[in-house]
XYZ file of N, CA and C in Angstrom:
462
model
N 113.804 73.911 47.968
C 113.103 74.177 49.206
C 112.821 72.849 49.905
N 112.953 72.839 51.211
C 112.784 71.599 51.964
C 111.313 71.234 52.121
N 111.070 69.982 52.432
C 109.724 69.517 52.720
C 109.260 70.093 54.044
N 107.956 70.162 54.218
C 107.379 70.653 55.462
C 107.254 69.494 56.437
N 107.697 69.713 57.658
C 107.566 68.725 58.728
C 106.276 69.045 59.472
N 105.406 68.065 59.601
C 104.122 68.265 60.272
C 104.229 67.775 61.716
N 103.935 68.673 62.652
C 103.956 68.342 64.078
C 102.576 68.572 64.668
N 102.262 67.811 65.711
C 101.000 67.972 66.437
C 101.313 68.090 67.916
N 100.655 69.039 68.570
C 100.835 69.188 70.014
C 99.998 68.146 70.733
N 100.440 67.722 71.915
C 101.678 68.095 72.603
C 102.906 67.506 71.897
N 104.010 68.249 71.969
C 105.255 67.815 71.336
C 105.985 66.798 72.202
N 106.816 66.000 71.563
C 107.646 65.028 72.282
C 109.111 65.420 72.138
N 109.960 64.802 72.943
C 111.400 65.019 72.790
C 111.844 64.656 71.379
N 111.325 63.551 70.846
C 111.698 63.130 69.490
C 111.307 64.177 68.444
N 110.130 64.792 68.614
C 109.719 65.850 67.688
C 110.776 66.942 67.624
N 111.280 67.302 68.787
C 112.198 68.435 68.901
C 113.616 68.082 68.473
N 114.148 66.985 68.970
C 115.564 66.681 68.708
C 115.828 66.323 67.249
N 114.796 65.958 66.518
C 114.982 65.630 65.106
C 114.895 66.842 64.180
N 114.541 68.009 64.725
C 114.465 69.221 63.916
C 115.854 69.792 63.669
N 115.998 70.484 62.566
C 117.254 71.141 62.209
C 116.972 72.597 61.857
N 117.935 73.457 62.074
C 117.791 74.861 61.716
C 117.433 74.950 60.235
N 116.422 75.732 59.939
C 115.980 75.901 58.561
C 114.825 75.008 58.162
N 114.481 74.020 59.000
C 113.330 73.171 58.693
C 112.064 74.024 58.633
N 111.218 73.708 57.680
C 109.896 74.333 57.606
C 108.936 73.418 58.336
N 108.118 74.003 59.211
C 107.267 73.208 60.089
C 105.830 73.707 60.026
N 104.908 72.770 60.012
C 103.482 73.038 60.138
C 103.045 72.424 61.466
N 102.313 73.192 62.272
C 101.917 72.713 63.600
C 100.397 72.690 63.693
N 99.854 71.586 64.206
C 98.425 71.510 64.485
C 98.238 71.145 65.951
N 97.040 71.388 66.433
C 96.757 71.131 67.839
C 96.694 72.436 68.613
N 96.716 72.327 69.926
C 96.617 73.501 70.796
C 97.949 74.239 70.826
N 97.886 75.535 70.589
C 99.039 76.417 70.752
C 98.573 77.556 71.652
N 99.249 77.744 72.767
C 98.903 78.820 73.689
C 99.526 80.123 73.214
N 98.877 81.239 73.546
C 99.431 82.551 73.228
C 99.732 83.285 74.522
N 100.815 84.027 74.527
C 101.157 84.831 75.708
C 102.220 85.841 75.316
N 102.187 86.987 75.996
C 103.207 88.009 75.789
C 103.820 88.393 77.124
N 104.438 89.545 77.158
C 105.233 89.999 78.292
C 104.526 89.880 79.646
N 103.362 90.515 79.760
C 102.680 90.567 81.052
C 102.274 89.175 81.532
N 101.795 88.346 80.633
C 101.412 86.979 81.008
C 102.638 86.171 81.413
N 103.744 86.348 80.699
C 104.979 85.648 81.058
C 105.451 86.050 82.450
N 105.338 87.324 82.752
C 105.744 87.803 84.082
C 104.913 87.109 85.159
N 103.614 87.016 84.946
C 102.742 86.355 85.930
C 103.069 84.868 86.063
N 103.313 84.208 84.946
C 103.671 82.786 85.003
C 104.973 82.593 85.780
N 105.963 83.433 85.522
C 107.247 83.338 86.223
C 107.072 83.582 87.718
N 106.213 84.521 88.081
C 105.953 84.785 89.501
C 105.314 83.577 90.170
N 104.389 82.913 89.490
C 103.781 81.698 90.046
C 104.836 80.620 90.264
N 105.723 80.458 89.297
C 106.803 79.473 89.431
C 107.684 79.833 90.618
N 108.060 81.108 90.722
C 108.906 81.559 91.836
C 108.243 81.317 93.187
N 106.913 81.453 93.225
C 106.163 81.269 94.474
C 105.777 79.815 94.719
N 106.175 78.914 93.814
C 105.860 77.496 93.973
C 104.396 77.172 93.755
N 103.686 78.027 93.026
C 102.259 77.826 92.789
C 102.026 77.162 91.434
N 100.828 76.611 91.290
C 100.455 75.922 90.055
C 100.175 76.930 88.940
N 100.566 76.576 87.732
C 100.284 77.425 86.576
C 98.829 77.245 86.150
N 98.247 78.222 85.449
C 96.834 78.131 85.070
C 96.534 77.115 83.964
N 97.555 76.521 83.387
C 97.382 75.442 82.409
C 98.616 74.551 82.484
N 98.470 73.323 82.005
C 99.586 72.378 82.026
C 100.533 72.724 80.883
N 101.677 73.259 81.228
C 102.637 73.772 80.251
C 103.496 72.672 79.627
N 103.502 71.504 80.253
C 104.379 70.424 79.788
C 104.083 70.033 78.339
N 105.144 70.030 77.537
C 105.105 69.592 76.139
C 104.277 70.495 75.225
N 103.999 71.706 75.687
C 103.168 72.633 74.926
C 103.999 73.688 74.207
N 103.311 74.508 73.422
C 103.912 75.601 72.664
C 103.259 76.909 73.095
N 104.072 77.947 73.256
C 103.553 79.301 73.458
C 103.956 80.145 72.256
N 102.961 80.796 71.675
C 103.158 81.713 70.555
C 103.130 83.127 71.114
N 104.165 83.892 70.842
C 104.268 85.267 71.326
C 103.440 86.177 70.426
N 102.225 86.437 70.859
C 101.290 87.212 70.047
C 100.264 87.892 70.945
N 99.820 89.050 70.525
C 98.695 89.747 71.134
C 97.710 90.010 70.013
N 96.820 89.070 69.736
C 95.960 89.187 68.556
C 94.988 90.360 68.643
N 94.605 90.851 67.482
C 93.573 91.881 67.430
C 92.214 91.195 67.596
N 91.172 91.979 67.907
C 89.845 91.371 68.078
C 89.395 90.645 66.805
N 88.652 89.584 67.019
C 88.152 88.788 65.891
C 87.035 89.522 65.163
N 87.054 89.439 63.853
C 85.951 89.957 63.051
C 84.817 88.937 63.106
N 83.588 89.364 62.817
C 82.469 88.419 62.819
C 82.766 87.207 61.930
N 82.496 86.035 62.476
C 82.708 84.799 61.741
C 84.120 84.246 61.825
N 85.000 84.931 62.533
C 86.395 84.488 62.679
C 86.667 84.084 64.123
N 87.638 83.182 64.303
C 88.028 82.737 65.643
C 88.908 83.756 66.336
N 89.686 84.492 65.535
C 90.700 85.388 66.085
C 90.962 86.485 65.056
N 91.465 87.608 65.530
C 91.859 88.674 64.615
C 93.266 88.435 64.105
N 93.813 89.446 63.517
C 95.183 89.388 63.018
C 96.117 88.926 64.136
N 97.017 87.995 63.827
C 97.831 87.407 64.906
C 99.273 87.153 64.473
N 99.953 88.238 64.163
C 101.362 88.128 63.796
C 102.244 88.012 65.025
N 103.442 87.478 64.856
C 104.354 87.265 65.987
C 104.895 88.574 66.547
N 105.166 88.568 67.847
C 105.828 89.710 68.472
C 107.285 89.351 68.734
N 108.071 90.351 69.049
C 109.505 90.175 69.243
C 109.785 89.293 70.454
N 110.517 88.236 70.223
C 110.728 87.196 71.233
C 111.638 87.599 72.383
N 112.631 88.441 72.123
C 113.611 88.725 73.179
C 112.976 89.346 74.412
N 111.790 89.950 74.267
C 111.128 90.544 75.434
C 110.698 89.481 76.443
N 110.572 88.235 76.002
C 110.199 87.144 76.900
C 111.417 86.390 77.422
N 112.608 86.738 76.963
C 113.813 85.970 77.297
C 114.086 85.872 78.794
N 113.761 86.893 79.552
C 114.014 86.845 80.992
C 113.165 85.762 81.677
N 112.015 85.433 81.105
C 111.095 84.460 81.703
C 111.198 83.058 81.088
N 111.659 82.967 79.866
C 111.617 81.714 79.108
C 112.323 80.540 79.782
N 113.535 80.695 80.324
C 114.183 79.531 80.950
C 113.357 78.896 82.073
N 112.640 79.701 82.851
C 111.799 79.151 83.924
C 110.667 78.309 83.344
N 110.089 78.768 82.249
C 108.995 78.025 81.620
C 109.504 76.741 80.976
N 110.671 76.820 80.367
C 111.267 75.615 79.783
C 111.571 74.585 80.868
N 112.035 75.046 82.015
C 112.332 74.138 83.132
C 111.068 73.437 83.626
N 109.911 74.062 83.429
C 108.634 73.464 83.823
C 108.052 72.568 82.736
N 108.757 72.449 81.604
C 108.319 71.513 80.576
C 107.831 72.111 79.276
N 107.799 73.445 79.172
C 107.423 74.053 77.896
C 108.335 73.496 76.808
N 107.765 73.086 75.696
C 108.549 72.404 74.662
C 108.922 73.311 73.495
N 108.166 74.402 73.281
C 108.491 75.277 72.155
C 107.891 76.660 72.335
N 108.519 77.620 71.667
C 107.979 78.972 71.577
C 107.997 79.377 70.108
N 107.093 80.295 69.779
C 107.020 80.833 68.420
C 107.049 82.347 68.531
N 107.872 82.983 67.738
C 107.935 84.435 67.739
C 108.759 84.927 66.579
N 109.277 86.151 66.736
C 110.160 86.674 65.692
C 111.403 87.257 66.341
N 112.478 87.206 65.611
C 113.731 87.787 66.082
C 114.615 86.789 66.797
N 115.773 87.289 67.203
C 116.781 86.456 67.860
C 116.454 86.203 69.323
N 117.064 85.156 69.877
C 116.949 84.825 71.296
C 118.300 85.050 71.957
N 118.270 85.263 73.268
C 119.508 85.466 74.023
C 120.274 84.154 74.139
N 121.540 84.267 74.449
C 122.364 83.071 74.648
C 121.811 82.228 75.797
N 121.282 82.881 76.832
C 120.695 82.161 77.972
C 119.524 81.292 77.517
N 118.667 81.837 76.675
C 117.523 81.073 76.171
C 117.997 79.952 75.254
N 118.963 80.226 74.409
C 119.487 79.188 73.509
C 120.027 78.007 74.312
N 120.764 78.295 75.366
C 121.300 77.220 76.212
C 120.182 76.466 76.923
N 119.149 77.185 77.388
C 118.013 76.530 78.048
C 117.241 75.651 77.059
N 117.096 76.107 75.824
C 116.432 75.289 74.800
C 117.164 73.968 74.616
N 118.479 74.028 74.573
C 119.280 72.802 74.442
C 119.127 71.918 75.678
N 119.244 72.532 76.850
C 119.186 71.778 78.104
C 117.864 71.031 78.263
N 116.761 71.682 77.918
C 115.441 71.099 78.151
C 114.827 70.460 76.898
N 115.631 70.275 75.852
C 115.155 69.666 74.601
C 113.894 70.372 74.104
N 114.030 71.665 73.920
C 112.932 72.495 73.433
C 113.389 73.206 72.163
N 112.468 73.926 71.534
C 112.778 74.560 70.253
C 112.116 75.930 70.158
N 112.764 76.803 69.406
C 112.208 78.116 69.076
C 111.871 78.117 67.596
N 110.603 78.355 67.281
C 110.164 78.466 65.897
C 110.073 79.942 65.536
N 110.721 80.346 64.465
C 110.638 81.722 63.981
C 109.470 81.817 63.007
N 108.490 82.642 63.366
C 107.325 82.832 62.499
C 107.642 83.908 61.463
N 106.957 83.844 60.367
C 107.152 84.815 59.304
C 106.435 86.111 59.648
N 107.194 87.191 59.740
C 106.594 88.496 59.976
C 105.801 88.934 58.754
N 104.772 89.740 58.965
C 103.968 90.236 57.859
C 102.892 89.278 57.388
N 102.747 88.161 58.074
C 101.758 87.158 57.660
C 100.620 87.036 58.671
N 100.341 88.114 59.410
C 99.363 88.059 60.498
C 97.972 87.624 60.039
N 97.508 88.142 58.921
C 96.177 87.773 58.429
C 96.147 86.319 57.971
N 97.206 85.895 57.312
C 97.300 84.502 56.869
C 97.331 83.549 58.062
N 98.118 83.886 59.078
C 98.180 83.051 60.281
C 96.813 82.971 60.955
N 96.086 84.077 60.989
C 94.765 84.096 61.623
C 93.801 83.130 60.941
N 93.927 82.975 59.644
C 93.035 82.064 58.918
C 93.268 80.607 59.295
N 94.426 80.293 59.857
C 94.728 78.914 60.249
C 94.197 78.573 61.639
N 93.760 79.578 62.393
C 93.270 79.351 63.759
C 91.815 78.890 63.703
N 91.553 77.718 64.269
C 90.205 77.136 64.239
C 89.349 77.570 65.428
N 90.009 77.819 66.577
C 89.283 78.163 67.795
C 90.212 78.955 68.698
N 89.674 79.967 69.378
C 90.466 80.749 70.328
C 89.608 81.061 71.548
N 90.145 80.761 72.723
C 89.437 81.080 73.962
C 90.451 81.456 75.029
N 90.054 82.351 75.898
C 90.951 82.804 76.960
C 91.097 81.713 78.008
N 92.343 81.408 78.353
C 92.673 80.385 79.342
C 92.988 81.027 80.688
N 93.634 82.191 80.661
C 94.034 82.858 81.909
C 94.308 84.338 81.658
N 94.160 85.111 82.712
C 94.515 86.540 82.728
C 93.687 87.370 81.754
N 92.382 87.188 81.809
C 91.470 87.929 80.935
C 91.657 89.437 81.074
N 92.062 89.874 82.275
C 92.265 91.303 82.517
C 93.371 91.903 81.647
N 94.200 91.074 81.042
C 95.284 91.565 80.191
C 94.829 91.862 78.760
N 93.563 91.629 78.469
C 93.053 91.921 77.130
C 93.749 91.088 76.074
N 94.320 91.759 75.070
C 94.986 91.058 73.969
C 96.181 90.244 74.442
N 96.702 90.558 75.639
C 97.846 89.808 76.166
C 97.432 88.636 77.056
N 96.132 88.391 77.183
C 95.665 87.241 77.963
C 96.197 85.956 77.340
N 96.315 84.930 78.159
C 96.721 83.627 77.622
C 95.509 82.993 76.959
N 95.686 82.634 75.702
C 94.614 81.976 74.948
C 95.074 80.572 74.636
């Protein structure tokens, strides 16, 4: 089994270009969460030439809609959602500087090419580890689109 590569956000080009398929990675720092509805809104802002609600450059978006936090916890269960549902929006976000996404499942050829073009990476999260992943979250707060509930950007 390979060694774990430790990364901290914000990511750099060097962080990304030195990764290889199959590398095991541990990430610390801020990781944003967003799903379908939030991605649609972000893409619309980009299309309209408007500012995004957070600085996306060199950041990571985790495709998740967490469950409510239990007392004493920062976040509820937070397993990855299927990534291909965000594929229509991902190239626009990568063009704005997004450096990585985390989810489960395959990506489209369009997204794969955009990842290469913009020196970004897709991290495949382990399905079935939602409770374990939640224990690693130190703090969670809504950044944008509170009206989306679990799909708000955190």
